[in-house]
CSV table of C-alpha atoms in Angstrom, one decimal:
chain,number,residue,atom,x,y,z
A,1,UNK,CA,18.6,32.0,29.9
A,2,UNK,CA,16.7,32.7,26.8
A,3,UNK,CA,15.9,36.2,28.1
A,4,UNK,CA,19.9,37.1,27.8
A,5,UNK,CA,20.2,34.9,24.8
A,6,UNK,CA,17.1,34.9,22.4
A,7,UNK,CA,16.4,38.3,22.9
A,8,UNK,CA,13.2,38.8,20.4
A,9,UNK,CA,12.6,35.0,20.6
A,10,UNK,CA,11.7,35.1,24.2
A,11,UNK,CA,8.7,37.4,23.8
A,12,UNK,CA,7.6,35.7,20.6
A,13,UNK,CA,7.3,32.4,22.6
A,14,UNK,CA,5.5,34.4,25.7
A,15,UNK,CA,3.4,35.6,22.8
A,16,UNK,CA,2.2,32.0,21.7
A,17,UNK,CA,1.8,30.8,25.4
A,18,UNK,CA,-0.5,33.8,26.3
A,19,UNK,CA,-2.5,33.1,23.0
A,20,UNK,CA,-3.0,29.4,24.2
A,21,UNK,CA,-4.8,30.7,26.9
A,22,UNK,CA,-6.5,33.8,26.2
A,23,UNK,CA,-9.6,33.8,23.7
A,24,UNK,CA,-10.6,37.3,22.2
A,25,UNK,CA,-14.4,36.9,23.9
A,26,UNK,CA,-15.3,40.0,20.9
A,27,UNK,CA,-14.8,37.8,18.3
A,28,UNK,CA,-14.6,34.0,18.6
A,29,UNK,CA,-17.0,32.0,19.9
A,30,UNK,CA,-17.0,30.2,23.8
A,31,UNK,CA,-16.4,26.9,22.2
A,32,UNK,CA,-12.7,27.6,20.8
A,33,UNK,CA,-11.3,28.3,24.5
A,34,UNK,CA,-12.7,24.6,25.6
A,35,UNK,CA,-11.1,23.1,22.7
A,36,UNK,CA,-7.9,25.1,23.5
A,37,UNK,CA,-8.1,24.1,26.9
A,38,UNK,CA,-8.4,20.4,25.9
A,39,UNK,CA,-5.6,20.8,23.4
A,40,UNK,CA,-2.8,21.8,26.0
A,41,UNK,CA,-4.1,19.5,28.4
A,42,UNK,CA,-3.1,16.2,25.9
A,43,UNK,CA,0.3,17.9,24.9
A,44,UNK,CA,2.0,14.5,25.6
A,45,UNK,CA,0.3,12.6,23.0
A,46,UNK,CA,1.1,14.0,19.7
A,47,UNK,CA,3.2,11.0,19.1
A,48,UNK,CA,0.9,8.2,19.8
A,49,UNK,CA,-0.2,6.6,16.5
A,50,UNK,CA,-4.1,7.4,15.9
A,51,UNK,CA,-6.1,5.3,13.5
A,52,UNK,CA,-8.3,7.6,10.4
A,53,UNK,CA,-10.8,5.7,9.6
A,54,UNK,CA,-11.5,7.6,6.1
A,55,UNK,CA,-15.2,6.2,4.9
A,56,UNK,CA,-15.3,3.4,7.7
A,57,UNK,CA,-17.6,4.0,10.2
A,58,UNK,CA,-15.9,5.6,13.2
A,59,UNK,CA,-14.8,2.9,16.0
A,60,UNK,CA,-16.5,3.1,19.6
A,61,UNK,CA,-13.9,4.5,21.0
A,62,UNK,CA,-13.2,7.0,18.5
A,63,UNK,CA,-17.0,8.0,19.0
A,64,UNK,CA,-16.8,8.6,22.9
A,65,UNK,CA,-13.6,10.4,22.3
A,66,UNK,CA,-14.1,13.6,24.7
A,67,UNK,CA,-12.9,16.3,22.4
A,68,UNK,CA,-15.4,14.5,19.7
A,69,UNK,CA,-18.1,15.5,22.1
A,70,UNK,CA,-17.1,18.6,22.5
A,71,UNK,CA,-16.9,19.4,18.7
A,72,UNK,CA,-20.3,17.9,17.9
A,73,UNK,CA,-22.7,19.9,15.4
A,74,UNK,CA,-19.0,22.4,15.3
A,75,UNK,CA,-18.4,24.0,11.7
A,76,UNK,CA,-15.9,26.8,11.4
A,77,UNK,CA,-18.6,29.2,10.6
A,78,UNK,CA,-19.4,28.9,14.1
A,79,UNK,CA,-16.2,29.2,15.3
A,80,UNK,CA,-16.6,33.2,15.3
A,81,UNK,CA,-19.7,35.4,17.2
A,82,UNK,CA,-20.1,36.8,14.0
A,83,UNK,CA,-22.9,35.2,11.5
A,84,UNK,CA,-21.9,36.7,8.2
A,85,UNK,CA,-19.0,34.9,6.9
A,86,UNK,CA,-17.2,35.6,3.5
A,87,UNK,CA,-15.9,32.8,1.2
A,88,UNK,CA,-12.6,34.3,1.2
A,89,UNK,CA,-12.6,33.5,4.5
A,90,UNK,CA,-13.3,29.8,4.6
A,91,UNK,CA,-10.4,28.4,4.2
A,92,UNK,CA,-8.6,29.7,7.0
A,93,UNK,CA,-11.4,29.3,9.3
A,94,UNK,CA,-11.0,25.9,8.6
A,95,UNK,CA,-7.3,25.5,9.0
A,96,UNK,CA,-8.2,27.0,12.2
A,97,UNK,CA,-10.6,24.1,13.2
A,98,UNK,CA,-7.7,21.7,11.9
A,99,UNK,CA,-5.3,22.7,13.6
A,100,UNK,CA,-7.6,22.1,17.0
A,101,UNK,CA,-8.7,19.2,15.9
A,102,UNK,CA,-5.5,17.4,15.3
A,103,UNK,CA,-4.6,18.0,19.3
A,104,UNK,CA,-7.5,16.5,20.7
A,105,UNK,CA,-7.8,13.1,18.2
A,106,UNK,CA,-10.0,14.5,15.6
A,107,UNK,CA,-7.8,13.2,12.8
A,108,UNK,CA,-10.8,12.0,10.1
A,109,UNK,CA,-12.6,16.0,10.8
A,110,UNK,CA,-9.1,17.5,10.0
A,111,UNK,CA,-8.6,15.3,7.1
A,112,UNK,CA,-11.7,16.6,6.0
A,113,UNK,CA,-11.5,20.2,6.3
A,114,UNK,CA,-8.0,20.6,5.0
A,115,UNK,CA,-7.9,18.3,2.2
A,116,UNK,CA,-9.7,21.0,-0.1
A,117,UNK,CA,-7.2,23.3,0.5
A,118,UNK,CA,-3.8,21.5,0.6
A,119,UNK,CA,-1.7,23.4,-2.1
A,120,UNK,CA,1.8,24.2,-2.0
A,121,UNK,CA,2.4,26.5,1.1
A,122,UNK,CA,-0.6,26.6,2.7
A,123,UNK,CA,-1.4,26.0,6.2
A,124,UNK,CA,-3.8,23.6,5.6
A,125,UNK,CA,-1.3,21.7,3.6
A,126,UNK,CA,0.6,21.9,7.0
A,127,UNK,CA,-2.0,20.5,8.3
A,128,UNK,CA,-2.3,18.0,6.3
A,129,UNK,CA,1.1,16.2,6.5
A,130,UNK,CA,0.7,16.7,10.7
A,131,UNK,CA,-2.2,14.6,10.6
A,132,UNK,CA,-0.7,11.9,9.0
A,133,UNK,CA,2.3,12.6,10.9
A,134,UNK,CA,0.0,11.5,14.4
A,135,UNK,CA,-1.2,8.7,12.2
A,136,UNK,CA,1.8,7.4,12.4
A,137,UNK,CA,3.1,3.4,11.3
A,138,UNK,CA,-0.8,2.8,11.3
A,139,UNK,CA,-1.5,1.7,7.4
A,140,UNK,CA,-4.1,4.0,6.3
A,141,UNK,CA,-5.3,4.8,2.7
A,142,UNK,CA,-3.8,3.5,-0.8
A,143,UNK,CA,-2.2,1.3,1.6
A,144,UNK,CA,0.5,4.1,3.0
A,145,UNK,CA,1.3,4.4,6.7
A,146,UNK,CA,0.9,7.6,8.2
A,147,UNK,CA,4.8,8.4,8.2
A,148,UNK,CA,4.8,8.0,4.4
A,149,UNK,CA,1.9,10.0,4.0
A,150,UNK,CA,3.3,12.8,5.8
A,151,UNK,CA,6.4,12.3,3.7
A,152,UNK,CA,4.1,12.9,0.5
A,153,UNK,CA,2.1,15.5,2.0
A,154,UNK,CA,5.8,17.4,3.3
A,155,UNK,CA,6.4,17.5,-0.5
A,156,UNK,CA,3.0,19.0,-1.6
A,157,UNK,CA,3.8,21.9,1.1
A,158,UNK,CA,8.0,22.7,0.0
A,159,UNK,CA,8.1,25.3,2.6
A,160,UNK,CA,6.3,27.0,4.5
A,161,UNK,CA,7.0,30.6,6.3
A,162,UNK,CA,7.0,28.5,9.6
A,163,UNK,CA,9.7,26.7,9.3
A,164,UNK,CA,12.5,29.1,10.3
A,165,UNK,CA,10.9,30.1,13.7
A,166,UNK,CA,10.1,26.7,14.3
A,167,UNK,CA,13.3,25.8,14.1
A,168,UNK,CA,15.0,28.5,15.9
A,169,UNK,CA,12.3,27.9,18.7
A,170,UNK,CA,13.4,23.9,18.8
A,171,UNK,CA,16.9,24.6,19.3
A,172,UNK,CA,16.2,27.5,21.5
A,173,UNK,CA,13.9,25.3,24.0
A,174,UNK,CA,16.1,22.3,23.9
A,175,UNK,CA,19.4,24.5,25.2
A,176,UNK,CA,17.4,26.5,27.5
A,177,UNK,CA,16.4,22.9,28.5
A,178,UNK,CA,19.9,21.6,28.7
A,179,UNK,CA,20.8,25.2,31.0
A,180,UNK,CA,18.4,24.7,33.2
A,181,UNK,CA,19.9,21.2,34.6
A,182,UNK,CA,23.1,23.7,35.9
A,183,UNK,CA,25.4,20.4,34.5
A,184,UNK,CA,23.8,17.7,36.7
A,185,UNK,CA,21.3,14.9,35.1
A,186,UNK,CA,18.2,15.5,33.3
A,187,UNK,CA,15.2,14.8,34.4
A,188,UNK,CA,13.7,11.5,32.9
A,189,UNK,CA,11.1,13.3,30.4
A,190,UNK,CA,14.1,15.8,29.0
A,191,UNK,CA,16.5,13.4,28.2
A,192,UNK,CA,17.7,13.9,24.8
A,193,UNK,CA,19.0,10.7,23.6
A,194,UNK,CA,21.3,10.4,20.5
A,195,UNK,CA,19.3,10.3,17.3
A,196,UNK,CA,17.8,13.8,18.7
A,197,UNK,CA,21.2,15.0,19.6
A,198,UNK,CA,22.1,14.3,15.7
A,199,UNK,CA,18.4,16.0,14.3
A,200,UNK,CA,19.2,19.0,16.8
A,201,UNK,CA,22.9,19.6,15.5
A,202,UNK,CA,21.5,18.9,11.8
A,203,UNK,CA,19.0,21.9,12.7
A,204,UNK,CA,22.1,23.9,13.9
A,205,UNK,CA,23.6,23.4,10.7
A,206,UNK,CA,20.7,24.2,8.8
A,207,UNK,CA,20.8,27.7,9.9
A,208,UNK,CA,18.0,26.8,12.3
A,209,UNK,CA,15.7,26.1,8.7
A,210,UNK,CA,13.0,23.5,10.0
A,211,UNK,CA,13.0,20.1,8.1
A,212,UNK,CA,9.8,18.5,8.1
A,213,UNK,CA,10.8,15.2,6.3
A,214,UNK,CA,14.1,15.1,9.1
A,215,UNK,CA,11.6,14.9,11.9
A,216,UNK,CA,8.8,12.6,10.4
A,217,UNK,CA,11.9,10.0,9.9
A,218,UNK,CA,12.7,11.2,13.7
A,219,UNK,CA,9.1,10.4,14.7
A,220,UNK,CA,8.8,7.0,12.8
A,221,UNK,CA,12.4,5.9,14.2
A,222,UNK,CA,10.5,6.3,17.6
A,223,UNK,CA,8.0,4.5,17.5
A,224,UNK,CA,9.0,1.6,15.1
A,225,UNK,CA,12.3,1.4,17.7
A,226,UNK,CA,9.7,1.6,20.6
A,227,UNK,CA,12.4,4.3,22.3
A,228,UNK,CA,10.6,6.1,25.0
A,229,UNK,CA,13.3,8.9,25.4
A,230,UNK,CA,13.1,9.9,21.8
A,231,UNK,CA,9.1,9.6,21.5
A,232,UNK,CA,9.3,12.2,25.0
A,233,UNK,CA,11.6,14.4,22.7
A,234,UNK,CA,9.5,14.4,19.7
A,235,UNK,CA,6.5,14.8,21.9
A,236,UNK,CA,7.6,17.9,23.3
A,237,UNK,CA,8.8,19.4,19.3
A,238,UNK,CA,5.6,18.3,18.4
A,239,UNK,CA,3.8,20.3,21.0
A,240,UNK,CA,6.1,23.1,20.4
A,241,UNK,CA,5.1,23.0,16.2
A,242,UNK,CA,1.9,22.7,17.3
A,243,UNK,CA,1.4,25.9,19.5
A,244,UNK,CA,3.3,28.1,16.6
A,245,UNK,CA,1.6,26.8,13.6
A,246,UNK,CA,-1.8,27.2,15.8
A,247,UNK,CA,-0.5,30.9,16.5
A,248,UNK,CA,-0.4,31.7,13.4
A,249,UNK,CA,-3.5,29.7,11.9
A,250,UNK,CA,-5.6,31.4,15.0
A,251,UNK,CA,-4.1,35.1,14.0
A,252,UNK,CA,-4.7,34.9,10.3
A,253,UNK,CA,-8.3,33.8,10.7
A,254,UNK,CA,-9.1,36.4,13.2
A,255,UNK,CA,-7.2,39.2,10.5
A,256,UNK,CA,-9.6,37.7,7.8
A,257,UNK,CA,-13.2,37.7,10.0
């Protein structure tokens, strides 16, 4: 289906699924393909509402958290074989290590490596307002929850040159989703329940132009209404986002080492 109907889409998204899987062994380091691999295993849990614990010591279960282990002693100078690294290149080293790290629980690292470089457009501004996004209705600081945090952090970013494949790539998977059923009922974890319906057809409208405050308000209306079918829907956008914004954070990093 989306070969005959996406055309150029279609290879863009085999593009992203290859990259999640295949590590350039000449220039980054062993590390980054076990933090991929760790990353697409916990694709269903980019919803679930993750504490930051900001300048409180980190809870026990946040310190045995496996991809914590993993990353111990990681900088994102050492993400890359090479030793010399420029300054210019810093920053998107690190919103490469961000991007990671918000997949596999690393909220507080993120926080830390992005916040620096969270201006109007960037990547790590993206960043940013994801992280709070995973935080979620947890209260966090100057007493925001996550959801509003994102919110401000949405409007620090305006746009971003994501945002229109994102969206295309949303409504794309979601009718190739739909196609796939040949007419007959969804299975349980593609059900697409109203309140998605209405973001979807809002997309549609948009000219496929993502809207990251639309789907924060999507995210917080699922878990504040505790409705499984939507958190499964926003769990698999959420994945989606993820893989092309870690596309593009992976390709401009490697452009810039």
């Amino acid at each position: 289906w989306i070969e005959a109907n996406a055309g150029g889409c279609a290879a863009m998204v085999r593009r992203w699924v290859a990259l999640m899987h295949v590590v350039s062994a000449m220039r980054l380091a062993p590390i980054v393909k076990e933090l991929e691999d760790l990353a697409a295993s916990r694709r269903g849990v980019l919803t679930t509402s993750l504490p930051l614990h900001y300048n409180r010591p980190l809870s026990e279960e946040a310190r045995a958290c496996e991809g914590r282990r993993l990353a111990k002693g990681l900088t994102s100078d050492r993400l890359f074989v090479e030793d010399d690294v420029a300054p210019v290149d810093r920053s998107k080293r690190r919103a490469l290590l961000a991007t990671l790290y918000v997949a596999i629980d690393l909220l507080d690292e993120a926080h830390c490596l992005v916040t620096p470089d969270s201006y109007a457009g960037s990547d790590a501004a993206y960043v940013h307002a994801m992280l709070h996004r995973r935080e979620g209705a947890l209260v966090g600081e100057l007493g925001l929850t996550g959801f509003q945090n994102a919110r401000y952090w949405n409007g620090v970013l305006g746009t971003h040159p994501l945002f229109e494949d994102l969206g295309a790539a949303v409504l794309l998977r979601e009718a190739a989703a739909a196609s796939s059923t040949g007419g007959g009922a969804p299975a349980a974890a593609e059900v697409v329940p109203a309140a998605a319906r209405a973001f979807l057809a809002g997309l549609e409208a948009a000219g496929s132009m993502w809207d990251a405050d639309r789907f924060v308000a999507l995210c917080s209306e699922a878990v504040l209404g505790g409705d499984a079918a939507l958190e499964a829907f926003c769990a698999r956008v959420q994945y989606l986002e993820w893989c092309l914004l870690y596309r593009r954070v992976h390709a401009t990093a490697l452009q810039s080492s």
